[in-house]
Short mmCIF file of C-alpha atoms in Angstrom, two decimals:
data_model
loop_
_atom_site.label_atom_id
_atom_site.label_comp_id
_atom_site.label_asym_id
_atom_site.label_seq_id
_atom_site.Cartn_x
_atom_site.Cartn_y
_atom_site.Cartn_z
CA MET A 65 3.85 -28.25 -7.60
CA LYS A 66 5.29 -31.32 -5.59
CA THR A 67 8.77 -29.72 -5.66
CA ILE A 68 7.19 -26.36 -4.30
CA VAL A 69 5.49 -28.03 -1.46
CA THR A 70 8.80 -29.88 -0.60
CA VAL A 71 10.93 -26.82 -0.52
CA PHE A 72 8.20 -25.20 1.61
CA LEU A 73 8.07 -27.95 4.15
CA SER A 74 12.17 -28.32 4.46
CA LEU A 75 12.36 -24.37 4.89
CA GLY A 76 9.81 -24.78 7.93
CA LEU A 77 12.51 -26.68 9.68
CA LEU A 78 14.50 -23.46 9.95
CA TYR A 79 11.64 -21.92 12.11
CA ALA A 80 10.56 -25.23 13.94
CA GLY A 81 11.90 -24.09 17.17
CA GLU A 82 8.97 -22.31 18.22
CA CYS A 83 5.47 -22.56 16.34
CA ARG A 84 4.73 -19.22 17.34
CA ALA A 85 7.63 -16.60 16.72
CA ALA A 86 7.89 -12.97 17.95
CA LEU A 87 6.13 -11.23 15.34
CA GLY A 88 5.94 -7.44 14.69
CA LEU A 89 4.48 -5.03 12.38
CA ASN A 90 7.18 -5.87 9.67
CA ASP A 91 6.12 -9.34 9.72
CA LEU A 92 2.40 -8.38 8.73
CA SER A 93 3.33 -5.66 6.09
CA ILE A 94 6.51 -6.82 4.31
CA LEU A 95 8.59 -4.26 2.28
CA LEU A 96 10.99 -6.22 0.45
CA PRO A 97 14.49 -4.60 -0.26
CA LEU A 98 15.07 -3.97 -3.86
CA PRO A 99 17.42 -6.65 -5.51
CA GLU A 100 20.83 -6.07 -6.65
CA ARG A 101 19.80 -6.70 -10.25
CA ALA A 102 16.34 -6.16 -11.68
CA ASP A 103 16.35 -9.61 -13.01
CA ASP A 104 17.01 -11.40 -9.89
CA SER A 105 15.45 -14.87 -10.27
CA ALA A 106 14.48 -14.92 -6.45
CA GLN A 107 11.79 -12.20 -6.95
CA LEU A 108 8.23 -12.96 -7.57
CA SER A 109 6.93 -12.40 -10.99
CA PRO A 110 3.55 -12.55 -12.54
CA VAL A 111 4.42 -15.86 -13.99
CA SER A 112 5.69 -17.48 -10.62
CA ILE A 113 3.51 -20.62 -10.31
CA GLY A 114 2.27 -22.51 -7.19
CA ALA A 115 -0.57 -24.44 -6.01
CA GLN A 116 -3.33 -21.92 -6.93
CA GLY A 117 -1.67 -21.15 -10.43
CA ALA A 118 0.28 -18.21 -11.74
CA LEU A 119 0.27 -15.17 -9.40
CA LEU A 120 -1.03 -12.93 -12.28
CA SER A 121 -1.87 -14.17 -15.62
CA LEU A 122 -1.32 -12.09 -18.63
CA LYS A 123 -4.96 -12.67 -19.62
CA THR A 124 -5.99 -10.87 -16.28
CA PHE A 125 -3.48 -8.32 -16.18
CA GLN A 126 -4.25 -7.19 -19.91
CA GLY A 127 -7.75 -6.25 -18.64
CA ILE A 128 -6.59 -3.24 -16.76
CA ILE A 129 -5.53 0.12 -17.87
CA GLN A 130 -2.14 0.92 -19.46
CA LEU A 131 0.11 0.92 -16.16
CA VAL A 132 3.14 2.74 -17.95
CA PRO A 133 2.39 5.02 -20.87
CA GLU A 134 5.61 4.38 -22.93
CA HIS A 135 5.42 0.50 -22.72
CA PRO A 136 2.48 -1.85 -23.44
CA ASN A 137 1.20 -3.88 -20.83
CA PHE A 138 2.41 -7.22 -22.22
CA LYS A 139 5.82 -5.75 -21.87
CA ILE A 140 5.56 -4.49 -18.23
CA TRP A 141 4.00 -7.95 -17.31
CA ARG A 142 6.67 -9.90 -19.03
CA ASP A 143 10.07 -7.95 -18.17
CA GLN A 144 9.29 -5.55 -15.28
CA LEU A 145 6.41 -6.29 -12.87
CA LYS A 146 7.78 -7.57 -9.63
CA VAL A 147 6.37 -8.03 -5.84
CA VAL A 148 7.77 -5.42 -3.80
CA ALA A 149 5.43 -5.82 -0.62
CA VAL A 150 3.17 -8.22 0.97
CA ARG A 151 0.53 -7.45 3.28
CA MET A 152 -1.73 -9.83 5.62
CA ASP A 153 -5.28 -8.73 5.92
CA PRO A 154 -7.25 -10.86 8.21
CA CYS A 155 -10.26 -8.65 8.13
CA PHE A 156 -10.98 -6.68 5.03
CA VAL A 157 -14.34 -5.01 4.97
CA GLU A 158 -15.84 -2.52 2.53
CA GLY A 159 -18.50 -0.01 3.46
CA GLU A 160 -20.42 1.02 6.76
CA GLY A 161 -20.39 -1.95 9.26
CA PRO A 162 -20.72 -4.15 10.98
CA LEU A 163 -19.50 -6.37 8.40
CA PRO A 164 -18.06 -9.80 8.31
CA CYS A 165 -14.28 -10.10 8.01
CA ARG A 166 -12.67 -11.27 4.71
CA ARG A 167 -9.45 -13.06 4.96
CA GLN A 168 -6.82 -11.83 2.32
CA ILE A 169 -3.20 -11.51 1.32
CA ARG A 170 -2.31 -8.44 -0.71
CA LEU A 171 0.70 -8.46 -3.15
CA VAL A 172 2.17 -5.22 -4.26
CA TRP A 173 3.69 -4.85 -7.71
CA GLN A 174 5.82 -2.39 -9.25
CA PRO A 175 7.88 -2.14 -12.51
CA VAL A 176 11.28 -2.96 -11.43
CA ILE A 177 14.00 -1.53 -13.75
CA GLU A 178 17.73 -0.86 -13.76
CA ASP A 179 19.24 2.62 -14.83
CA THR A 180 22.66 4.02 -14.62
CA ASP A 181 22.66 4.15 -10.81
CA GLY A 182 21.42 0.62 -10.32
CA VAL A 183 17.83 -0.82 -9.56
CA THR A 184 14.86 1.42 -9.36
CA THR A 185 11.19 1.48 -9.78
CA ARG A 186 8.62 3.14 -11.90
CA ASP A 187 5.99 5.40 -10.18
CA ALA A 188 3.07 2.76 -10.85
CA ALA A 189 1.67 -0.06 -9.01
CA ILE A 190 -0.68 -3.09 -8.93
CA HIS A 191 -2.16 -4.55 -5.67
CA SER A 192 -3.55 -8.07 -6.12
CA PHE A 193 -6.01 -9.42 -3.72
CA TYR A 194 -6.13 -13.21 -2.63
CA GLU A 195 -8.97 -14.34 -0.59
CA PHE A 196 -9.23 -17.39 1.90
CA ASP A 197 -11.96 -19.19 3.67
CA GLU A 198 -11.78 -19.44 7.36
CA ALA A 199 -10.12 -23.03 7.44
CA THR A 200 -7.54 -22.22 4.71
CA PHE A 201 -6.83 -19.11 6.40
CA ALA A 202 -6.21 -20.75 9.76
CA VAL A 203 -3.62 -23.20 8.05
CA LEU A 204 -2.04 -19.98 6.31
CA TRP A 205 -1.87 -18.15 9.67
CA LYS A 206 -0.33 -21.12 11.69
CA ASP A 207 2.58 -21.43 8.92
CA TRP A 208 2.98 -17.44 8.86
CA GLN A 209 3.70 -17.46 12.71
CA ARG A 210 6.99 -19.26 11.87
CA LEU A 211 8.26 -15.67 10.37
CA SER A 212 9.94 -13.26 12.66
CA SER A 213 11.80 -10.10 11.63
CA GLY A 214 13.36 -10.01 15.14
CA LYS A 215 12.39 -7.04 17.11
CA THR A 216 8.49 -6.53 17.73
CA THR A 217 9.22 -2.85 18.63
CA ASP A 218 10.38 -1.77 15.43
CA ALA A 219 8.49 0.79 13.25
CA LEU A 220 7.39 -0.33 9.73
CA GLN A 221 10.20 -0.02 7.50
CA VAL A 222 12.23 -2.13 4.79
CA HIS A 223 12.02 -5.66 6.52
CA PRO A 224 15.11 -5.69 8.78
CA ARG A 225 15.86 -9.31 8.27
CA LEU A 226 15.21 -9.27 4.41
CA LYS A 227 17.48 -6.19 4.23
CA SER A 228 20.27 -8.10 6.09
CA GLU A 229 19.89 -11.45 4.35
CA GLY A 230 18.81 -10.50 0.85
CA LEU A 231 16.43 -12.27 -1.32
CA GLN A 232 18.58 -15.40 -1.32
CA GLY A 233 18.29 -15.87 2.67
CA PRO A 234 15.90 -18.16 4.54
CA TYR A 235 13.35 -15.53 5.58
CA TRP A 236 12.30 -14.85 1.85
CA LYS A 237 12.70 -18.27 0.63
CA TYR A 238 10.22 -19.32 3.49
CA LEU A 239 7.94 -16.52 2.78
CA ARG A 240 8.16 -16.89 -1.02
CA ALA A 241 7.15 -20.67 -0.91
CA LEU A 242 4.27 -19.88 1.74
CA LEU A 243 2.85 -17.26 -0.92
CA LEU A 244 3.30 -19.59 -3.74
CA LYS A 245 1.43 -22.46 -1.73
CA HIS A 246 -1.51 -20.05 -0.97
CA CYS A 247 -1.82 -17.34 -3.50
CA GLY A 248 -2.65 -17.45 -7.30
CA GLU A 249 -5.01 -17.07 -10.00
CA LYS A 250 -7.58 -19.63 -8.42
CA ASN A 251 -8.36 -17.34 -5.36
CA LEU A 252 -7.40 -13.82 -6.90
CA ILE A 253 -10.62 -11.68 -6.47
CA ARG A 254 -9.46 -8.07 -7.03
CA MET A 255 -6.88 -5.70 -8.65
CA THR A 256 -6.42 -2.22 -8.03
CA ALA A 257 -4.15 -0.01 -10.00
CA MET A 258 -2.27 3.38 -9.90
CA ASN A 259 -0.75 4.64 -12.95
CA VAL A 260 1.34 7.93 -13.74
CA MET A 261 0.72 9.79 -16.97
CA ALA A 262 1.62 13.34 -18.38
CA ASP A 263 5.28 13.50 -17.38
CA GLU A 264 4.41 12.53 -13.79
CA MET A 265 1.84 15.09 -13.08
CA LEU A 266 -1.38 12.85 -13.44
CA TRP A 267 -2.09 9.67 -11.35
CA ILE A 268 -4.98 7.57 -12.17
CA PHE A 269 -6.57 5.28 -9.56
CA SER A 270 -8.76 2.40 -10.84
CA GLY A 271 -10.09 -1.10 -9.52
CA PHE A 272 -11.08 -4.42 -11.03
CA ASP A 273 -12.89 -7.18 -9.48
CA ILE A 274 -12.14 -10.53 -10.98
CA VAL A 275 -15.42 -12.23 -12.07
CA ASP A 276 -15.24 -15.62 -13.93
CA GLY A 277 -11.52 -15.06 -14.61
CA ALA A 278 -11.91 -11.66 -16.18
CA PRO A 279 -11.30 -8.11 -14.93
CA LYS A 280 -14.66 -6.13 -14.17
CA VAL A 281 -14.42 -2.41 -13.63
CA MET A 282 -15.46 -1.59 -9.93
CA ASN A 283 -16.81 1.66 -8.77
CA ILE A 284 -14.71 3.80 -6.57
CA PRO A 285 -16.39 5.17 -3.33
CA ARG A 286 -17.26 8.94 -3.32
CA VAL A 287 -16.90 9.75 -6.91
CA ARG A 288 -18.74 9.26 -10.24
CA GLY A 289 -17.27 6.85 -12.83
CA GLN A 290 -14.62 4.26 -12.42
CA THR A 291 -11.28 6.35 -12.14
CA HIS A 292 -10.10 9.03 -9.96
CA ALA A 293 -7.18 11.28 -11.32
CA VAL A 294 -5.01 13.44 -9.33
CA THR A 295 -2.78 16.37 -10.75
CA GLN A 296 -0.03 18.26 -9.26
CA THR A 297 1.82 20.93 -11.17
CA SER A 298 4.30 22.24 -8.61
CA PHE A 299 6.97 20.11 -6.88
CA GLN A 300 7.55 22.79 -4.34
CA PHE A 301 6.42 21.37 -0.99
CA GLN A 302 5.65 24.73 0.68
CA SER A 303 3.26 25.47 -2.08
CA PHE A 304 1.30 23.19 -4.68
CA THR A 305 -1.29 23.27 -7.24
CA GLY A 306 -3.39 20.41 -8.78
CA GLY A 307 -6.48 18.70 -7.52
CA MET A 308 -8.84 15.65 -7.79
CA THR A 309 -10.87 15.24 -10.76
CA PRO A 310 -13.71 14.48 -10.22
CA ARG A 311 -13.89 15.75 -6.61
CA PRO A 312 -15.41 13.35 -4.09
CA GLU A 313 -19.12 13.61 -3.47
CA VAL A 314 -19.13 14.59 0.38
CA ALA A 315 -21.41 16.70 2.51
CA ARG A 316 -18.90 17.93 5.26
CA GLY A 317 -17.26 21.27 5.01
CA SER A 318 -13.82 19.74 6.06
CA ASP A 319 -13.95 17.20 3.40
CA GLN A 320 -14.33 19.99 0.91
CA ALA A 321 -11.43 21.96 2.41
CA PHE A 322 -9.45 18.85 1.91
CA ALA A 323 -10.13 19.06 -1.88
CA GLU A 324 -9.43 22.71 -1.84
CA LEU A 325 -6.12 22.37 -0.27
CA THR A 326 -5.10 19.56 -2.83
CA SER A 327 -6.19 22.06 -5.55
CA ASP A 328 -4.27 25.17 -4.39
CA SER A 329 -2.28 24.90 -1.10
CA TYR A 330 -1.23 28.79 -1.46
CA ARG A 331 -4.83 30.07 -1.78
CA PHE A 332 -5.94 27.55 0.88
CA LYS A 333 -3.57 28.89 3.49
CA LYS A 334 -4.63 32.44 2.76
CA SER A 335 -8.25 31.80 2.68
CA TYR A 336 -8.91 29.63 5.56
CA SER A 337 -8.54 30.38 9.30
CA GLU A 338 -6.27 28.13 11.62
CA THR A 339 -9.73 26.87 13.32
CA GLN A 340 -10.94 25.66 9.66
CA VAL A 341 -7.24 24.00 9.06
CA LYS A 342 -7.55 22.18 12.18
CA GLU A 343 -11.15 20.78 11.12
CA MET A 344 -9.72 19.85 7.79
CA LEU A 345 -6.55 18.18 9.37
CA SER A 346 -8.84 16.28 11.82
CA THR A 347 -10.47 15.07 8.57
CA VAL A 348 -7.09 13.94 7.39
CA PHE A 349 -6.44 11.94 10.73
CA GLU A 350 -9.92 10.21 9.93
CA TYR A 351 -8.76 9.26 6.46
CA GLU A 352 -5.66 7.68 8.18
CA ASN A 353 -7.52 5.85 10.58
CA PRO A 354 -8.80 2.28 9.80
CA GLU A 355 -11.27 2.45 12.58
CA LYS A 356 -12.96 5.48 10.86
CA HIS A 357 -12.54 4.54 7.17
CA ASN A 358 -12.33 1.57 5.00
CA PRO A 359 -11.96 1.08 1.09
CA GLY A 360 -15.70 1.11 0.98
CA THR A 361 -16.13 4.66 2.56
CA LEU A 362 -13.22 6.26 1.37
CA ASP A 363 -12.02 7.07 -2.30
CA CYS A 364 -8.45 6.05 -3.46
CA ALA A 365 -7.04 9.56 -4.16
CA SER A 366 -8.25 11.11 -0.76
CA CYS A 367 -6.55 8.24 0.67
CA HIS A 368 -3.21 8.42 -1.05
CA LEU A 369 -3.35 12.31 -0.67
CA ALA A 370 -3.89 12.34 2.96
CA ASN A 371 -0.26 11.32 3.73
CA MET A 372 0.88 14.37 1.73
CA VAL A 373 -1.46 16.79 3.34
CA HIS A 374 -0.57 15.55 6.76
CA GLN A 375 2.97 16.31 6.11
CA TRP A 376 2.23 19.68 4.43
CA GLY A 377 0.18 20.56 7.69
CA GLU A 378 3.29 19.78 9.73
CA ALA A 379 5.52 21.61 7.88
CA ASN A 380 3.33 24.72 7.62
CA TYR A 381 1.73 24.79 11.16
CA LYS A 382 4.79 23.90 13.46
CA HIS A 383 3.13 25.67 16.37
CA PHE A 384 0.05 23.38 16.48
CA ASP A 385 0.10 20.98 19.37
CA TRP A 386 0.37 17.82 16.97
CA LYS A 387 0.53 15.44 19.93
CA ASN A 388 -2.60 16.31 21.60
CA GLU A 389 -4.74 18.56 19.13
CA PHE A 390 -5.98 15.56 17.13
CA LYS A 391 -6.44 12.94 19.92
CA ALA A 392 -10.13 12.30 19.30
CA VAL A 393 -9.95 11.26 15.76
CA ALA A 394 -6.06 9.98 15.49
CA PHE A 395 -5.76 6.26 15.34
CA LYS A 396 -4.33 4.88 18.72
CA SER A 397 -2.21 1.82 19.36
CA SER A 398 0.46 0.57 21.32
CA TRP A 399 2.61 -0.58 18.42
CA ASN A 400 5.12 1.64 17.06
CA LEU A 401 3.29 4.00 14.68
CA ALA A 402 6.59 6.15 13.62
CA ASN A 403 6.79 6.94 9.95
CA THR A 404 10.34 5.79 8.80
CA SER A 405 9.91 7.22 5.22
CA ARG A 406 9.00 10.77 6.19
CA ASN A 407 12.35 11.79 4.36
CA ILE A 408 10.30 11.77 1.04
CA VAL A 409 8.62 15.11 1.61
CA ARG A 410 7.18 15.91 -2.10
CA PRO A 411 3.63 16.48 -3.31
CA ASN A 412 4.29 14.11 -6.20
CA GLN A 413 4.95 11.14 -3.79
CA LEU A 414 1.43 9.20 -3.33
CA ARG A 415 2.69 6.08 -3.04
CA ALA A 416 1.15 4.31 0.00
CA PHE A 417 3.42 1.24 0.44
CA GLY A 418 6.26 0.52 -1.97
CA TYR A 419 9.13 2.57 -3.56
CA PHE A 420 9.18 6.05 -5.03
CA GLY A 421 12.26 5.50 -7.35
CA ARG A 422 14.51 3.58 -5.14
CA GLU A 423 13.43 5.22 -1.97
CA PRO A 424 10.95 3.29 0.63
CA ALA A 425 7.49 5.10 0.69
CA ILE A 426 5.17 4.25 3.46
CA SER A 427 2.06 6.19 4.25
CA GLN A 428 0.78 6.67 7.81
CA ARG A 429 -2.66 4.75 6.77
CA VAL A 430 -0.53 1.63 6.12
CA ILE A 431 1.19 1.87 9.28
CA ASN A 432 -2.21 2.35 11.09
CA GLU A 433 -3.78 -0.63 9.30
CA THR A 434 -0.78 -2.85 9.85
CA ALA A 435 -1.10 -1.85 13.75
CA ALA A 436 -4.73 -2.77 13.50
CA THR A 437 -3.87 -6.23 11.77
CA ALA A 438 -1.36 -6.70 14.86
CA ASN A 439 -4.04 -6.05 17.38
CA SER A 440 -6.38 -8.73 15.95
CA LEU A 441 -3.71 -11.38 15.33
CA ILE A 442 -0.94 -11.13 17.81
CA ARG A 443 -1.98 -11.52 21.48
#
């Protein structure tokens, strides 16, 4: 532990010119580049240990659902699971407000493997949530402000400086030490999981609060039971079938229309008028807006599907006035809200922040949340 702290303090000298560097979106939601080798020792793994203990113990991890169908959780935990992204969240809330802010860091984990073409990822993920009291978060944020990606106007993307320096450079060495100083089993309060089954046609979302060191299944908003499955049976973007099982329990017709679209987009387009489509898309913009919804008011599947439905709308209704039509419900910010990963236009891409294979995958919801974080932290 003494060694870790010493490394952290010495690396801090690299950024000591200014206590407050110029921070941008990429310094609050940090998407790491994939390493050159899957076993790169610079990556953070579940057994990486710092002042708060291991980041994710086997005992805790074994309490969740099977993450990848062909491998036991122990093998995934031991050999493949790596941190691919980091998110700063100074005001996590669940449910209808006003509610007090909970100060957190979230680590995004995916199985990182090698195939014939190099390093890639599996379509599965774990998010681990580490929570801080006010005093500890103040110290953490002071240290965090020494980080800088370079340009504050950049859109969210693979971290530009990490992409240039790699995982052996000063930015990652500093951030890695910072995370190990502040995150671990001692302040791990939740894990959420997304796993894929049935030949990548069934995604299961689940969540687990950590109670007395053990995972306890949590209820997902708007659905009965503890898991929410999504199926897709066509990979042609112009038309797809599938759905959400169970469907969210909602009252509004536009929420129901969203569920109908995810079930059968061809039938939806035939059955719904353009006015109804716009009402449904307004609901999608609300799903993507952190000022309208939070993890306590929106189920996991609807949140992850919103990005795909938004893209489907843009592809099928190009004549809509997308800049002005949805102003009343769309998230607004002076930060750059462009989506740099829109090249992935596939209904089976439900990743919110991480990698789809070896391609970066960023949802509009994550971009908007990051901009909201920037509004609250960066003056």
